[in-house]
Amino acid sequence: MNLNPQQYAVFGTPIQHSLSPKIHAAFGTQCGIALDYRAIAANTDGFPSALAAFVAQGGVGANVTLPLKAFALSQCATLDAQATRAGAVNTLIRSAKAWHGANTDGIGLVRDLTQRHQLALPGRRLLLIGAGGAARGVLGPLLDAGVVAVVIANRSLEKAQALADQFAAQACALTQLPAQGAFDLIVHASSAGHGEFSLPSWPASLVQTGTALVDLSYGLAAKPALAWAGELEIQAVDGLGMLIEQAAEAFYLWHHARPDTAAVWGMLRADF
Ligand code: ATR
């Protein structure tokens, strides 16, 4: 028996309700890999010192979530192609003396949508709401999977424009949404649902027959967007499946083993 399992953690704020420790523990059990994966609260100010303390305690792998996905780039000596393209990381891999940053969010989302939910992506006109680290992580892989005519809507137009310029998309402020017409796929990647519950003020004109809404959050944070989709009677997918798939890809980067995500999906879906 290994009495000193390898140390992994997810960093972010808020973090106490994160399902990542449960998911990685289940993957470890499935694959016969001893690991210790915990949740550590950190914001951008505290993250560098929290990460250094984690390394001192034997930390060899980490995930980062809101609000650290773009900021954590500064802690990485090297980056994989997806992290470089996104300008954001969600997975850190420790080498002898430094962190290597990867981004498994996009591959996780595309796998969840196409394989679990049978949602065909080629030719779908995409509205991406949000322009932070989560949005940056999924945009490239969604384009690779075939979405078209992308519009990025964000509270701050400047941030949407910067991301749109990089990916040859259109940008608008949230207040300009009524002028955008309808989309086939709406991906909500902002952190707006993490505050008070209220329906988003997105216009119904964004929706037409066959539109699907995907919220990258899960649990309480996803509820406002899912309720909006429910009122408009369109297909809605929350971020639980993406969370599990991005975790499986991170698990593969750390342990070179592929866990059975369907089993973990079955275990968690009942609660969320
Ligand atoms: P993450 O890593 O989860 O993407 P982030 O990089 O801090 O976190 O990005 C948060 C995103 O949510 C941004 O797009 C932010 O909009 P701004 O760029 O204008 O700040 C968006 N966001 C946060 N709170 C919001 C709110 N109350 N209403 C609308 N958008 C919000």
Tab-separated table of C-alpha atoms and ligand atoms in Angstrom:
chain	number	residue	atom	x	y	z
A	1	MET	CA	0.000	0.000	0.000
A	2	ASN	CA	1.229	3.496	-0.830
A	3	LEU	CA	1.193	5.428	2.474
A	4	ASN	CA	2.147	8.715	0.857
A	5	PRO	CA	-0.157	9.299	-2.118
A	6	GLN	CA	0.687	12.005	-4.629
A	7	GLN	CA	-0.782	15.424	-3.896
A	8	TYR	CA	-3.235	17.132	-6.265
A	9	ALA	CA	-5.555	20.110	-5.716
A	10	VAL	CA	-7.991	22.503	-7.333
A	11	PHE	CA	-7.528	26.213	-6.591
A	12	GLY	CA	-10.181	28.919	-6.981
A	13	THR	CA	-12.816	31.072	-5.257
A	14	PRO	CA	-15.435	29.985	-4.324
A	15	ILE	CA	-14.132	26.437	-4.076
A	16	GLN	CA	-15.879	24.697	-1.170
A	17	HIS	CA	-18.596	23.173	-3.396
A	18	SER	CA	-16.201	21.965	-6.116
A	19	LEU	CA	-16.881	18.418	-7.310
A	20	SER	CA	-13.316	17.953	-8.580
A	21	PRO	CA	-12.016	16.181	-5.416
A	22	LYS	CA	-14.876	13.654	-5.673
A	23	ILE	CA	-14.298	13.121	-9.402
A	24	HIS	CA	-10.541	12.567	-9.101
A	25	ALA	CA	-10.986	10.284	-6.082
A	26	ALA	CA	-13.422	8.166	-8.145
A	27	PHE	CA	-11.044	8.096	-11.136
A	28	GLY	CA	-8.173	7.059	-8.831
A	29	THR	CA	-10.207	4.214	-7.351
A	30	GLN	CA	-11.254	3.038	-10.834
A	31	CYS	CA	-7.676	3.021	-12.103
A	32	GLY	CA	-6.014	1.722	-8.915
A	33	ILE	CA	-3.993	4.937	-8.470
A	34	ALA	CA	-3.441	6.284	-4.939
A	35	LEU	CA	-3.853	10.061	-4.888
A	36	ASP	CA	-4.829	12.861	-2.545
A	37	TYR	CA	-6.857	15.627	-4.295
A	38	ARG	CA	-8.191	18.545	-2.298
A	39	ALA	CA	-9.793	21.960	-2.825
A	40	ILE	CA	-7.785	25.043	-1.830
A	41	ALA	CA	-9.380	28.500	-1.703
A	42	ALA	CA	-7.307	31.118	-3.494
A	43	ASN	CA	-7.908	34.330	-5.410
A	44	THR	CA	-5.403	36.013	-7.709
A	45	ASP	CA	-3.602	37.759	-4.823
A	46	GLY	CA	-3.132	34.590	-2.801
A	47	PHE	CA	-2.605	32.048	-5.585
A	48	PRO	CA	1.207	32.308	-6.113
A	49	SER	CA	1.958	31.738	-2.412
A	50	ALA	CA	-0.727	29.036	-2.054
A	51	LEU	CA	0.746	27.216	-5.064
A	52	ALA	CA	4.278	27.500	-3.659
A	53	ALA	CA	3.095	26.096	-0.306
A	54	PHE	CA	1.382	23.245	-2.165
A	55	VAL	CA	4.641	22.382	-3.962
A	56	ALA	CA	6.508	22.416	-0.633
A	57	GLN	CA	3.983	19.850	0.650
A	58	GLY	CA	4.576	17.566	-2.331
A	59	GLY	CA	2.015	18.913	-4.818
A	60	VAL	CA	2.597	17.548	-8.325
A	61	GLY	CA	-0.592	18.493	-10.157
A	62	ALA	CA	-3.275	21.163	-9.904
A	63	ASN	CA	-6.431	22.404	-11.517
A	64	VAL	CA	-7.444	26.043	-11.431
A	65	THR	CA	-10.917	27.455	-11.778
A	66	LEU	CA	-12.645	30.809	-11.466
A	67	PRO	CA	-11.094	33.405	-11.227
A	68	LEU	CA	-7.636	31.950	-11.895
A	69	LYS	CA	-7.698	30.422	-15.386
A	70	ALA	CA	-6.062	33.352	-17.171
A	71	PHE	CA	-4.010	34.524	-14.180
A	72	ALA	CA	-2.434	31.080	-13.601
A	73	LEU	CA	-0.603	31.414	-16.910
A	74	SER	CA	1.878	33.623	-15.043
A	75	GLN	CA	2.844	30.667	-12.829
A	76	CYS	CA	3.741	28.350	-15.732
A	77	ALA	CA	7.206	28.026	-17.270
A	78	THR	CA	5.830	26.188	-20.311
A	79	LEU	CA	2.393	25.791	-21.934
A	80	ASP	CA	0.705	23.253	-24.202
A	81	ALA	CA	-0.801	24.314	-27.532
A	82	GLN	CA	-4.363	24.704	-26.193
A	83	ALA	CA	-3.258	26.836	-23.233
A	84	THR	CA	-1.145	29.034	-25.505
A	85	ARG	CA	-4.020	29.519	-27.941
A	86	ALA	CA	-6.519	30.180	-25.145
A	87	GLY	CA	-4.297	32.388	-23.016
A	88	ALA	CA	-5.695	30.383	-20.106
A	89	VAL	CA	-4.910	27.165	-18.240
A	90	ASN	CA	-7.004	24.797	-16.158
A	91	THR	CA	-4.405	22.069	-15.500
A	92	LEU	CA	-0.883	22.385	-14.078
A	93	ILE	CA	1.667	19.584	-14.265
A	94	ARG	CA	4.775	19.761	-12.099
A	95	SER	CA	8.109	18.938	-13.663
A	96	ALA	CA	11.360	18.881	-11.643
A	97	LYS	CA	11.422	22.602	-10.945
A	98	ALA	CA	8.500	24.277	-12.684
A	99	TRP	CA	4.855	24.101	-13.752
A	100	HIS	CA	3.683	23.153	-17.236
A	101	GLY	CA	0.266	24.606	-18.072
A	102	ALA	CA	-2.395	22.800	-20.096
A	103	ASN	CA	-5.990	23.545	-20.992
A	104	THR	CA	-8.403	20.600	-21.114
A	105	ASP	CA	-11.632	22.656	-20.920
A	106	GLY	CA	-12.283	22.768	-24.652
A	107	ILE	CA	-11.706	19.102	-25.326
A	108	GLY	CA	-13.873	18.334	-22.280
A	109	LEU	CA	-16.749	20.485	-23.542
A	110	VAL	CA	-16.639	19.159	-27.103
A	111	ARG	CA	-16.535	15.552	-25.863
A	112	ASP	CA	-19.481	16.125	-23.546
A	113	LEU	CA	-21.622	17.839	-26.194
A	114	THR	CA	-20.865	15.508	-29.084
A	115	GLN	CA	-20.555	12.153	-27.304
A	116	ARG	CA	-22.806	12.399	-24.227
A	117	HIS	CA	-25.480	14.753	-25.566
A	118	GLN	CA	-25.244	13.858	-29.296
A	119	LEU	CA	-25.210	17.559	-30.130
A	120	ALA	CA	-23.706	17.959	-33.599
A	121	LEU	CA	-21.522	21.076	-33.755
A	122	PRO	CA	-20.568	21.561	-37.438
A	123	GLY	CA	-22.332	24.572	-38.972
A	124	ARG	CA	-23.865	25.824	-35.710
A	125	ARG	CA	-23.797	29.600	-35.360
A	126	LEU	CA	-22.295	30.257	-31.926
A	127	LEU	CA	-22.992	32.954	-29.375
A	128	LEU	CA	-20.346	32.852	-26.645
A	129	ILE	CA	-21.336	34.872	-23.573
A	130	GLY	CA	-18.288	35.840	-21.503
A	131	ALA	CA	-14.685	36.570	-22.424
A	132	GLY	CA	-12.746	35.424	-19.352
A	133	GLY	CA	-10.608	32.351	-18.838
A	134	ALA	CA	-13.468	29.869	-19.218
A	135	ALA	CA	-14.597	31.406	-22.538
A	136	ARG	CA	-11.008	31.531	-23.829
A	137	GLY	CA	-10.506	27.846	-23.022
A	138	VAL	CA	-13.451	26.571	-25.059
A	139	LEU	CA	-13.502	28.851	-28.110
A	140	GLY	CA	-10.645	27.279	-30.100
A	141	PRO	CA	-11.845	23.683	-29.699
A	142	LEU	CA	-15.444	24.724	-30.543
A	143	LEU	CA	-14.172	26.302	-33.778
A	144	ASP	CA	-12.140	23.170	-34.514
A	145	ALA	CA	-15.351	21.164	-34.017
A	146	GLY	CA	-17.080	23.233	-36.707
A	147	VAL	CA	-19.078	26.080	-35.126
A	148	VAL	CA	-19.399	29.131	-37.397
A	149	ALA	CA	-20.229	32.865	-37.425
A	150	VAL	CA	-19.135	33.331	-33.828
A	151	VAL	CA	-20.315	36.327	-31.810
A	152	ILE	CA	-18.702	36.957	-28.414
A	153	ALA	CA	-20.847	38.987	-26.013
A	154	ASN	CA	-19.387	40.310	-22.798
A	155	ARG	CA	-20.133	42.870	-20.080
A	156	SER	CA	-16.938	44.670	-21.037
A	157	LEU	CA	-16.850	45.150	-24.818
A	158	GLU	CA	-13.053	45.619	-24.826
A	159	LYS	CA	-12.453	42.088	-23.520
A	160	ALA	CA	-14.902	40.593	-26.025
A	161	GLN	CA	-13.213	42.529	-28.833
A	162	ALA	CA	-9.739	41.308	-27.865
A	163	LEU	CA	-10.897	37.680	-27.929
A	164	ALA	CA	-12.877	38.221	-31.151
A	165	ASP	CA	-9.837	39.750	-32.883
A	166	GLN	CA	-7.735	36.703	-31.980
A	167	PHE	CA	-10.292	34.212	-33.320
A	168	ALA	CA	-11.720	36.209	-36.252
A	169	ALA	CA	-15.114	36.513	-34.537
A	170	GLN	CA	-17.543	39.401	-33.924
A	171	ALA	CA	-17.794	41.118	-30.552
A	172	CYS	CA	-20.622	42.931	-28.787
A	173	ALA	CA	-21.536	44.193	-25.342
A	174	LEU	CA	-24.313	42.390	-23.441
A	175	THR	CA	-26.503	45.438	-23.999
A	176	GLN	CA	-26.202	44.907	-27.776
A	177	LEU	CA	-27.579	41.345	-27.677
A	178	PRO	CA	-31.078	42.329	-28.959
A	179	ALA	CA	-29.478	43.338	-32.284
A	180	GLN	CA	-27.657	40.037	-32.866
A	181	GLY	CA	-30.430	37.825	-34.302
A	182	ALA	CA	-30.728	34.121	-33.480
A	183	PHE	CA	-28.084	31.451	-32.884
A	184	ASP	CA	-27.939	27.652	-33.042
A	185	LEU	CA	-25.720	27.332	-29.968
A	186	ILE	CA	-25.431	29.658	-26.977
A	187	VAL	CA	-22.536	28.951	-24.620
A	188	HIS	CA	-22.710	30.797	-21.317
A	189	ALA	CA	-19.150	31.139	-20.025
A	190	SER	CA	-19.401	34.179	-17.743
A	191	SER	CA	-19.382	33.957	-13.970
A	192	ALA	CA	-22.615	35.968	-13.669
A	193	GLY	CA	-24.635	33.033	-12.257
A	194	HIS	CA	-22.358	32.825	-9.238
A	195	GLY	CA	-24.111	35.758	-7.528
A	196	GLU	CA	-27.767	36.290	-6.707
A	197	PHE	CA	-30.343	34.159	-8.558
A	198	SER	CA	-32.096	36.068	-11.306
A	199	LEU	CA	-32.944	35.204	-14.897
A	200	PRO	CA	-30.356	36.627	-17.298
A	201	SER	CA	-31.662	39.596	-19.267
A	202	TRP	CA	-30.868	37.944	-22.604
A	203	PRO	CA	-33.544	38.564	-25.265
A	204	ALA	CA	-35.733	35.699	-26.526
A	205	SER	CA	-34.757	36.764	-30.064
A	206	LEU	CA	-31.428	34.898	-29.585
A	207	VAL	CA	-33.370	31.643	-29.828
A	208	GLN	CA	-34.882	29.836	-32.801
A	209	THR	CA	-35.994	26.257	-33.477
A	210	GLY	CA	-33.154	23.916	-32.587
A	211	THR	CA	-31.124	26.385	-30.496
A	212	ALA	CA	-29.256	24.715	-27.634
A	213	LEU	CA	-27.965	26.494	-24.534
A	214	VAL	CA	-24.883	25.272	-22.698
A	215	ASP	CA	-23.879	26.710	-19.336
A	216	LEU	CA	-20.293	25.916	-18.363
A	217	SER	CA	-21.256	26.022	-14.674
A	218	TYR	CA	-23.129	23.369	-12.748
A	219	GLY	CA	-25.301	23.320	-9.643
A	220	LEU	CA	-26.663	26.627	-8.337
A	221	ALA	CA	-24.496	28.769	-10.627
A	222	ALA	CA	-26.019	27.184	-13.735
A	223	LYS	CA	-29.625	27.536	-12.577
A	224	PRO	CA	-30.426	31.055	-13.910
A	225	ALA	CA	-29.316	30.232	-17.474
A	226	LEU	CA	-31.009	26.816	-17.395
A	227	ALA	CA	-34.220	28.456	-16.141
A	228	TRP	CA	-34.030	30.995	-19.019
A	229	ALA	CA	-33.672	28.104	-21.478
A	230	GLY	CA	-36.555	26.318	-19.763
A	231	GLU	CA	-38.831	29.349	-20.222
A	232	LEU	CA	-37.987	29.383	-23.929
A	233	GLU	CA	-38.319	25.577	-24.171
A	234	ILE	CA	-34.932	24.972	-25.771
A	235	GLN	CA	-32.418	22.179	-25.126
A	236	ALA	CA	-30.194	23.034	-22.155
A	237	VAL	CA	-26.986	21.389	-20.981
A	238	ASP	CA	-25.130	22.300	-17.804
A	239	GLY	CA	-21.377	22.043	-17.199
A	240	LEU	CA	-21.340	18.826	-15.182
A	241	GLY	CA	-20.420	16.630	-18.138
A	242	MET	CA	-17.737	19.059	-19.272
A	243	LEU	CA	-16.355	19.139	-15.730
A	244	ILE	CA	-16.054	15.355	-15.727
A	245	GLU	CA	-14.520	15.204	-19.229
A	246	GLN	CA	-11.963	17.983	-18.601
A	247	ALA	CA	-11.070	16.206	-15.355
A	248	ALA	CA	-10.572	12.928	-17.242
A	249	GLU	CA	-8.224	14.654	-19.658
A	250	ALA	CA	-6.269	16.229	-16.761
A	251	PHE	CA	-6.180	12.798	-15.084
A	252	TYR	CA	-4.700	11.378	-18.288
A	253	LEU	CA	-2.014	14.101	-18.383
A	254	TRP	CA	-1.036	13.338	-14.781
A	255	HIS	CA	-1.409	9.545	-14.645
A	256	HIS	CA	-1.423	8.335	-18.292
A	257	ALA	CA	-4.607	6.374	-17.578
A	258	ARG	CA	-8.104	6.923	-19.016
A	259	PRO	CA	-10.922	6.639	-16.469
A	260	ASP	CA	-14.513	5.613	-17.267
A	261	THR	CA	-16.337	8.964	-17.268
A	262	ALA	CA	-19.795	7.414	-17.795
A	263	ALA	CA	-19.629	5.753	-14.380
A	264	VAL	CA	-18.739	9.044	-12.656
A	265	TRP	CA	-21.429	10.892	-14.641
A	266	GLY	CA	-23.996	8.365	-13.404
A	267	MET	CA	-22.811	8.810	-9.820
A	268	LEU	CA	-22.954	12.637	-9.835
A	269	ARG	CA	-25.906	13.362	-12.139
A	270	ALA	CA	-28.369	12.089	-9.571
A	271	ASP	CA	-27.326	14.910	-7.196
A	272	PHE	CA	-27.166	17.740	-9.716
B	1	ATR	P1	-13.338	32.589	-15.618
B	1	ATR	O1	-11.977	32.041	-15.450
B	1	ATR	O2	-14.400	31.768	-14.956
B	1	ATR	O3	-13.706	32.876	-17.047
B	1	ATR	P2	-12.829	35.373	-15.339
B	1	ATR	O4	-11.634	35.225	-16.227
B	1	ATR	O5	-12.744	36.221	-14.119
B	1	ATR	O6	-13.338	33.981	-14.826
B	1	ATR	O7	-14.031	35.891	-16.291
B	1	ATR	C1	-15.285	36.161	-15.761
B	1	ATR	C2	-16.257	36.462	-16.904
B	1	ATR	O8	-17.567	36.638	-16.388
B	1	ATR	C3	-15.932	37.741	-17.673
B	1	ATR	O9	-16.352	37.589	-19.008
B	1	ATR	C4	-16.802	38.764	-16.922
B	1	ATR	O10	-17.125	39.915	-17.667
B	1	ATR	P3	-16.117	41.204	-17.690
B	1	ATR	O11	-15.024	40.831	-18.656
B	1	ATR	O12	-16.937	42.329	-18.157
B	1	ATR	O13	-15.613	41.370	-16.275
B	1	ATR	C5	-18.037	37.955	-16.697
B	1	ATR	N1	-18.848	38.417	-15.563
B	1	ATR	C6	-18.553	38.351	-14.249
B	1	ATR	N2	-19.575	38.833	-13.492
B	1	ATR	C7	-20.539	39.227	-14.384
B	1	ATR	C8	-21.837	39.809	-14.233
B	1	ATR	N3	-22.359	40.088	-13.036
B	1	ATR	N4	-22.541	40.061	-15.350
B	1	ATR	C9	-22.042	39.782	-16.569
B	1	ATR	N5	-20.813	39.239	-16.777
B	1	ATR	C10	-20.077	38.961	-15.700
